[in-house]
Amino acid sequence: MSPPAIVGTIDLTGAPAREAVDVRVRLEDTTMMDGPSEVIAETLVRLEPDAPMPAPFRLLLPDERLDPRRQYTLTARGRRAPGTEFRDCGTVEAFPWKVGTKTRYRLAMKWFDRN
């Protein structure tokens, strides 16, 4: 039996990148409203220049860290250059996720700054 996973697509809107973009997709535990979120799982997807959109992703989940009583959020952030922060593009809305959900997600991303 394969491990549980969240599957979907990444759709980076706006002008296509002239260089590759690394996109980090995360599932975060956002239960604590007054504290930092905890990263439960993450995966990295490389979008090559002029790659067709939407691009697929698959995020494997650690069964032992999932609790149906907690609140989880799916996010994506991108960067143009390896070794830099993931601040060039990202999701601009929250994507709530519940344990056992089989929905395919479409993570709409936008460029934050094109300078």
CSV table of C-alpha atoms in Angstrom, one decimal:
chain,number,residue,atom,x,y,z
A,1,MET,CA,0.0,0.0,0.0
A,2,SER,CA,1.4,3.4,-1.0
A,3,PRO,CA,1.8,6.1,1.7
A,4,PRO,CA,-1.0,8.8,1.8
A,5,ALA,CA,-0.4,11.8,-0.4
A,6,ILE,CA,-1.9,15.1,-1.5
A,7,VAL,CA,-1.9,15.4,-5.3
A,8,GLY,CA,-2.7,18.4,-7.5
A,9,THR,CA,-1.3,21.0,-9.8
A,10,ILE,CA,0.6,24.2,-9.5
A,11,ASP,CA,-0.5,27.1,-11.7
A,12,LEU,CA,1.9,30.0,-11.9
A,13,THR,CA,0.0,32.9,-13.5
A,14,GLY,CA,1.5,35.9,-15.2
A,15,ALA,CA,4.5,36.1,-17.5
A,16,PRO,CA,6.4,32.9,-17.9
A,17,ALA,CA,9.7,32.7,-16.1
A,18,ARG,CA,12.8,33.2,-18.2
A,19,GLU,CA,14.6,30.8,-15.9
A,20,ALA,CA,13.7,27.7,-13.9
A,21,VAL,CA,11.6,28.2,-10.8
A,22,ASP,CA,11.8,26.0,-7.8
A,23,VAL,CA,8.4,25.6,-6.0
A,24,ARG,CA,8.2,24.3,-2.5
A,25,VAL,CA,4.8,22.8,-1.6
A,26,ARG,CA,4.1,22.4,2.1
A,27,LEU,CA,1.5,21.0,4.4
A,28,GLU,CA,1.6,23.0,7.6
A,29,ASP,CA,-0.2,22.5,11.0
A,30,THR,CA,-1.9,25.8,11.5
A,31,THR,CA,-3.9,24.9,14.6
A,32,MET,CA,-2.0,27.4,16.9
A,33,MET,CA,-3.4,30.8,15.8
A,34,ASP,CA,-1.0,32.7,18.1
A,35,GLY,CA,2.1,30.7,17.3
A,36,PRO,CA,4.2,29.6,14.3
A,37,SER,CA,2.9,26.8,12.0
A,38,GLU,CA,4.6,23.5,12.0
A,39,VAL,CA,5.7,21.9,8.7
A,40,ILE,CA,4.3,18.4,8.4
A,41,ALA,CA,5.5,17.6,4.9
A,42,GLU,CA,7.1,19.3,1.9
A,43,THR,CA,8.2,18.6,-1.6
A,44,LEU,CA,10.1,20.5,-4.2
A,45,VAL,CA,8.9,20.9,-7.8
A,46,ARG,CA,11.1,22.4,-10.5
A,47,LEU,CA,9.3,24.4,-13.2
A,48,GLU,CA,11.5,24.7,-16.3
A,49,PRO,CA,11.3,27.9,-18.4
A,50,ASP,CA,8.1,28.0,-20.5
A,51,ALA,CA,6.9,24.8,-18.8
A,52,PRO,CA,3.2,24.1,-19.6
A,53,MET,CA,0.8,25.0,-16.8
A,54,PRO,CA,-0.6,23.6,-14.6
A,55,ALA,CA,2.3,21.4,-13.4
A,56,PRO,CA,1.6,18.3,-11.3
A,57,PHE,CA,2.8,17.8,-7.7
A,58,ARG,CA,2.6,14.9,-5.2
A,59,LEU,CA,3.2,15.5,-1.5
A,60,LEU,CA,3.8,12.3,0.5
A,61,LEU,CA,2.4,12.5,4.1
A,62,PRO,CA,3.8,11.0,7.3
A,63,ASP,CA,0.8,9.0,8.7
A,64,GLU,CA,2.2,9.2,12.3
A,65,ARG,CA,2.1,13.1,12.3
A,66,LEU,CA,-1.5,13.5,11.1
A,67,ASP,CA,-4.2,14.2,13.7
A,68,PRO,CA,-7.8,14.7,12.5
A,69,ARG,CA,-8.4,17.1,15.3
A,70,ARG,CA,-5.8,19.6,14.0
A,71,GLN,CA,-6.1,22.2,11.3
A,72,TYR,CA,-3.8,22.0,8.2
A,73,THR,CA,-3.0,24.3,5.4
A,74,LEU,CA,-1.5,23.6,2.0
A,75,THR,CA,0.9,26.4,0.6
A,76,ALA,CA,3.3,26.9,-2.2
A,77,ARG,CA,6.2,29.3,-2.5
A,78,GLY,CA,8.7,29.7,-5.4
A,79,ARG,CA,12.1,31.1,-6.0
A,80,ARG,CA,14.1,31.9,-9.2
A,81,ALA,CA,17.6,31.2,-8.0
A,82,PRO,CA,18.8,28.1,-6.0
A,83,GLY,CA,20.0,28.9,-2.6
A,84,THR,CA,17.7,32.0,-2.1
A,85,GLU,CA,14.6,32.4,0.0
A,86,PHE,CA,11.3,31.2,-1.4
A,87,ARG,CA,9.9,34.7,-1.9
A,88,ASP,CA,9.5,35.3,-5.6
A,89,CYS,CA,6.0,33.8,-6.0
A,90,GLY,CA,3.4,31.9,-4.0
A,91,THR,CA,-0.1,31.1,-3.2
A,92,VAL,CA,-2.2,34.1,-2.2
A,93,GLU,CA,-5.0,32.3,-0.6
A,94,ALA,CA,-5.2,29.5,2.1
A,95,PHE,CA,-5.9,25.9,1.0
A,96,PRO,CA,-7.3,24.1,4.1
A,97,TRP,CA,-6.8,20.4,4.2
A,98,LYS,CA,-8.4,17.7,6.4
A,99,VAL,CA,-7.1,14.2,7.2
A,100,GLY,CA,-8.6,11.7,4.7
A,101,THR,CA,-9.4,14.3,2.0
A,102,LYS,CA,-9.0,12.9,-1.5
A,103,THR,CA,-9.5,16.3,-3.3
A,104,ARG,CA,-7.1,17.2,-6.1
A,105,TYR,CA,-5.8,20.7,-5.4
A,106,ARG,CA,-5.0,23.5,-7.9
A,107,LEU,CA,-2.6,25.8,-6.2
A,108,ALA,CA,-2.9,29.1,-8.0
A,109,MET,CA,0.4,31.1,-7.6
A,110,LYS,CA,1.3,34.7,-8.5
A,111,TRP,CA,4.5,36.6,-8.9
A,112,PHE,CA,5.2,38.9,-5.9
A,113,ASP,CA,7.8,41.0,-7.6
A,114,ARG,CA,9.1,40.8,-11.2
A,115,ASN,CA,12.1,43.2,-10.8
